[in-house]
C-alpha positions as a printed Julia matrix, in Angstrom:
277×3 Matrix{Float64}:
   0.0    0.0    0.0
   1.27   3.94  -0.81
   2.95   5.21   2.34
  -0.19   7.76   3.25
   2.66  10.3    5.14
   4.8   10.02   1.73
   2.13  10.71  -0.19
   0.81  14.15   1.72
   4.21  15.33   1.8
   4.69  15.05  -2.17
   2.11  17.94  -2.44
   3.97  20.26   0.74
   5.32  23.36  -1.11
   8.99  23.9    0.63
   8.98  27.83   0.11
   5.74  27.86   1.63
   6.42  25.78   4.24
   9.87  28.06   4.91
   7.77  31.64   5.15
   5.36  29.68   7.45
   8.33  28.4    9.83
   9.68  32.35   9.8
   6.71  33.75  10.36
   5.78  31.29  13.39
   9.82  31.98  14.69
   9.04  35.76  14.55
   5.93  35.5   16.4
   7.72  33.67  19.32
   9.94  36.47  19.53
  12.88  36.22  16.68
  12.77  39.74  15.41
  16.02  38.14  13.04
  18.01  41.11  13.95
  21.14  38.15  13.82
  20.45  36.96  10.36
  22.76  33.84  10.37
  21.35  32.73  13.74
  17.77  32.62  12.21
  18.77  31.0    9.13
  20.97  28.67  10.92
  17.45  28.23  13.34
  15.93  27.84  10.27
  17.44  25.52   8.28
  18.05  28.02   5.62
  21.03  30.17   4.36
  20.76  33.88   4.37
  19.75  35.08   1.07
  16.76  32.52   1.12
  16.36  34.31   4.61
  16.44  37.93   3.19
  14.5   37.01   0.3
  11.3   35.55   2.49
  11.49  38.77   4.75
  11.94  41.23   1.63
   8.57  39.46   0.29
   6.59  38.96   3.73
   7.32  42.75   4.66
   6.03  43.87   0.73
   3.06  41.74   1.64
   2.74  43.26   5.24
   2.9   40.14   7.1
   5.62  41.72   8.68
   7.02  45.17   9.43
  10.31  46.7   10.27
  10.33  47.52  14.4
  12.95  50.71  13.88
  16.41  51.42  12.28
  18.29  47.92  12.8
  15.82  46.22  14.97
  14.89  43.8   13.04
  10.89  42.54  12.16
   7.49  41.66  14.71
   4.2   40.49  12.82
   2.85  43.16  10.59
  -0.88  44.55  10.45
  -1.38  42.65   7.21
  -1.51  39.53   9.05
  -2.83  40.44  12.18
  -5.53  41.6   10.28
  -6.19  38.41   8.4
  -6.29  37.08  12.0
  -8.55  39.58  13.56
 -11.21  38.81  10.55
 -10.55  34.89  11.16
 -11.66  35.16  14.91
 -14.84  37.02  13.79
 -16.04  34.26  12.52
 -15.36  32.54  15.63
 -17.84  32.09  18.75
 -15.8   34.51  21.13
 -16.39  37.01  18.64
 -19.66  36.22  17.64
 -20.84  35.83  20.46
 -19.84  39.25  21.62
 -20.67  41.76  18.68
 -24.55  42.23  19.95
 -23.02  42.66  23.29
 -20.4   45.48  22.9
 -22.77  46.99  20.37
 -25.29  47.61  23.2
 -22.46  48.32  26.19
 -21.21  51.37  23.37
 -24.4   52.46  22.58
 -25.27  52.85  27.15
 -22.1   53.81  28.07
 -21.96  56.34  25.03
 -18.15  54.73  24.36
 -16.05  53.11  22.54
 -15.93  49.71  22.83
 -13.49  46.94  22.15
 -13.02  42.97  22.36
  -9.28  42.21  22.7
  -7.74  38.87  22.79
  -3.84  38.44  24.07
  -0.94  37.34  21.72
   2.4   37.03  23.36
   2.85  40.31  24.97
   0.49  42.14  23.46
  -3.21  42.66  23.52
  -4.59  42.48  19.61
  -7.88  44.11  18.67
 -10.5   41.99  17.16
 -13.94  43.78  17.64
 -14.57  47.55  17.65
 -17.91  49.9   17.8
 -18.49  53.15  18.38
 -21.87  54.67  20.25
 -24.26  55.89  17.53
 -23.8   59.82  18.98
 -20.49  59.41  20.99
 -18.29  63.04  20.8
 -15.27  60.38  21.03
 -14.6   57.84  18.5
 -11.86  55.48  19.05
  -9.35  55.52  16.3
  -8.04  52.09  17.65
  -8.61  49.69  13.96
  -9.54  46.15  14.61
  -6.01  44.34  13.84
  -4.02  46.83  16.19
  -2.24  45.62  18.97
  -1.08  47.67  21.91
   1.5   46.39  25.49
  -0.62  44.28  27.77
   1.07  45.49  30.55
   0.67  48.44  29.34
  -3.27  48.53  28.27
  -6.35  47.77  30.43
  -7.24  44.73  28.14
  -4.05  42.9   28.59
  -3.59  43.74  32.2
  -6.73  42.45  33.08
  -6.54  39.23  31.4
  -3.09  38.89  33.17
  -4.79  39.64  36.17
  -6.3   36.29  36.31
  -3.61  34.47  34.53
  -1.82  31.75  36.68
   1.29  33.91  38.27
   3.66  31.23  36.93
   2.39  31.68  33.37
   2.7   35.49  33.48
   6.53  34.9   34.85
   6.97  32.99  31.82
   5.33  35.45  29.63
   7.76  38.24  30.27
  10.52  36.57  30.99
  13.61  38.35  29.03
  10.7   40.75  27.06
  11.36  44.3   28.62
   8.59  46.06  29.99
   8.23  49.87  27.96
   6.77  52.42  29.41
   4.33  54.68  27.09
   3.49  56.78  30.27
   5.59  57.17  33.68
   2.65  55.51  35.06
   3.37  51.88  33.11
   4.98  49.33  35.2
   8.23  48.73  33.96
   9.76  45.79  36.37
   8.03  43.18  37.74
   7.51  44.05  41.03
   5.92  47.04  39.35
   3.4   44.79  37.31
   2.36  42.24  39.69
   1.24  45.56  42.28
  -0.62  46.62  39.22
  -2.5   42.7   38.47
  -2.76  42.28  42.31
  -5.07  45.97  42.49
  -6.65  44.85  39.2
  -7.63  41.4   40.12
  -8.7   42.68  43.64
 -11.43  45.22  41.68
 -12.32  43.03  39.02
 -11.77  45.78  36.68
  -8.8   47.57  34.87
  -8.58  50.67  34.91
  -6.77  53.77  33.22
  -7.3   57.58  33.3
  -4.49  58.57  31.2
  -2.31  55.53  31.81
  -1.9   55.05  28.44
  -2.84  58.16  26.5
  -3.3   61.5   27.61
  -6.79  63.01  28.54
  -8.03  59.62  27.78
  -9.73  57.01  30.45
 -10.73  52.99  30.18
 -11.89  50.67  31.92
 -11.67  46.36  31.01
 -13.15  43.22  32.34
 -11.66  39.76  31.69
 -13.83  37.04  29.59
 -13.46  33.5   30.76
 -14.48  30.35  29.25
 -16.52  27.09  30.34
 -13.04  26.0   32.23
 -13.01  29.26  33.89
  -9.66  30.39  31.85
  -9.31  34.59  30.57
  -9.81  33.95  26.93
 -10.01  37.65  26.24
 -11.16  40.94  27.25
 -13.72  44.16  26.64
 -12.9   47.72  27.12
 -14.62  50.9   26.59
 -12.86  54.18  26.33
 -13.27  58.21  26.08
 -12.03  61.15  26.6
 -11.1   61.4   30.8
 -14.26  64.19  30.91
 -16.74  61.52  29.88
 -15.86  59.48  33.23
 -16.27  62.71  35.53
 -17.89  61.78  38.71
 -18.42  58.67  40.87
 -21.75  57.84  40.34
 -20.75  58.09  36.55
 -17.41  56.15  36.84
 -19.75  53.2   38.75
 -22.16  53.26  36.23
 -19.49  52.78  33.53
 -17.63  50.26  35.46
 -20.82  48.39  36.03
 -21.94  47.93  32.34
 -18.35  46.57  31.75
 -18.76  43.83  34.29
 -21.73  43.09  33.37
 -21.13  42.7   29.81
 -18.28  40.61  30.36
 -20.3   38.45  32.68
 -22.74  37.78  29.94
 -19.99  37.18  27.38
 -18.59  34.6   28.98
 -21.86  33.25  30.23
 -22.6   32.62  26.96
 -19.52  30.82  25.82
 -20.28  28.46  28.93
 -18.69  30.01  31.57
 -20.5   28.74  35.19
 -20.05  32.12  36.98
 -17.18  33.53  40.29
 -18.51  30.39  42.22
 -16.3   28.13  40.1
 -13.8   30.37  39.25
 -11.24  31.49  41.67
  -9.1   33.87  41.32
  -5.12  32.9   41.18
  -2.74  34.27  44.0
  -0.91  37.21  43.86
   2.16  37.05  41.02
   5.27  36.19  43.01
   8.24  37.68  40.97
  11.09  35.73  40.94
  14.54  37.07  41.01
C-alpha cells in the first residue's frame, strides 16, 4: 500500500512551508536582527532568509520595528487574524453585546484577545452619537502590561504563566505611570484582580480614560477581554465612573456566560504574582 505520510508530503510546497516556519519563529519572539542565527534556526542560508522577509514585509505580514531592529508580525496579518476570529464564537458571540455596552455607556468599545505580549484588537464599535470615536482599527495591537485589556486578562492568569510570559521581554513604558519591572506589574495585576476591573485615566494616552473586564471560558480560563474608552471628561464623577464600570462587568459576565462560563462560584481567582529574582 502507498505510504499515506509520503504521499501528503509530495504535495507540501517547501517555500511555503519556509515563510510559514519564519513567520511562526518571529511570532515567538525572533525579530532576526542576527540573520545567520535565524537562518541557521531555520534551516536556511541567508539570502533565502532575506528574500522571504523582503517578500513577507512587501506583503505586510511583517514590518520593520525601527532602524536595525529587526521585524514583529505586521498589520497585514494580524488583520487576516482579527477577521478569522470574527467568525469565531468569542467574537460572535460578543458583537450584539459590545454593540449595546457602546451604545449605554456612550463609548467606545473593544473585544481584545492576548498574543504574546500584546493585547490584539479583534472587535470595535463606536456609540451611535459618541463626541469620542476610538481611532483604535480592529487588527491593532497595543503592550498588555501596558493597556487595560491585557492587564486584566493577566490579572487572572496563573502567576507562573505570566513569569513565563515576560521573561527576558522588557517592559516599555508609554506613560511614567506603566509598570516597567516586575515588582511594578504584579502591584498593578494584584489591584486589578482585587477590583475586578482595569482601569486607566491617562495611563496610556493623555486626557483619555478605560476601563476592562476579563472574559473567561466554560473551564473558567481569561480567553479575552472588553474595554470601553473616552475622553477622561466623559468618566467625571463617581456615580458616573460606577455606572461605567458596572456595564463593563456586566457585559463581560454575559460574554462569557454565553460561551459556557458557570459564573465567580467556580472560578477562583489565582494568587498574587510572586516575581522571581
Amino acid at each position: 500500500m502507498p505510504d499515506a505520510e509520503a504521499e501528503d508530503s509530495a504535495y507540501l510546497s517547501p517555500p511555503v512551508q519556509r515563510a510559514a516556519r519564519l513567520l511562526r519563529h518571529i511570532a515567538e519572539g525572533d525579530t532576526v536582527t542576527n540573520m545567520a542565527a535565524t537562518a541557521r534556526a531555520l534551516g536556511i542560508n541567508r539570502t533565502t532568509l532575506l528574500r522571504l522577509l523582503t517578500t513577507l514585509e512587501a506583503e505586510r505580514f511583517i514590518e520593520p520595528i525601527g532602524p536595525n531592529a529587526g521585524w514583529r508580525i505586521g498589520l497585514g496579518l494580524i488583520g487576516m487574524a482579527a477577521q478569522a476570529f470574527f467568525s469565531q464564537d468569542l467574537v460572535q458571540t460578543a458583537v450584539p453585546c459590545i454593540a449595546r455596552l457602546a451604545d449605554t455607556t456612550d463609548l467606545s468599545a473593544h473585544l481584545g484577545v492576548l498574543d504574546g505580549v500584546d493585547i490584539v484588537y479583534v472587535l470595535r464599535r463606536t456609540p451611535e452619537h459618541g463626541r469620542y470615536v476610538s481611532n483604535i482599527r480592529v487588527g491593532s495591537r497595543l503592550p498588555a502590561h501596558a493597556a487595560v485589556m491585557g492587564r486584566i486578562i493577566l490579572a487572572h492568569m496563573p502567576p507562573d504563566t505570566v513569569q513565563r510570559l515576560f521573561a527576558g521581554a522588557p517592559l516599555q513604558a508609554t506613560t511614567p505611570h506603566t509598570p516597567v519591572t516586575m515588582e511594578q506589574l504584579a502591584e498593578r495585576l494584584a489591584a486589578d484582580r482585587a477590583a475586578g476591573l482595569a482601569w486607566s485615566d491617562g495611563f496610556f494616552e493623555a486626557g483619555i480614560s478605560s476601563v476592562a473586564a476579563a472574559i473567561f471560558d466554560a473551564s473558567g480560563a481569561p480567553i479575552a477581554a472588553i474595554n470601553v474608552s473616552g475622553q477622561t471628561a466623559s468618566f467625571d464623577g463617581p456615580a458616573r465612573r460606577e455606572r461605567i464600570g458596572r456595564a463593563v462587568a456586566e457585559t463581560a459576565e454575559e460574554i462569557s456566560r454565553r460561551l459556557g462560563w458557570a459564573g465567580p462560584a467556580r472560578h477562583q481567582n489565582p494568587p498574587r504574582l510572586e516575581v522571581v529574582a
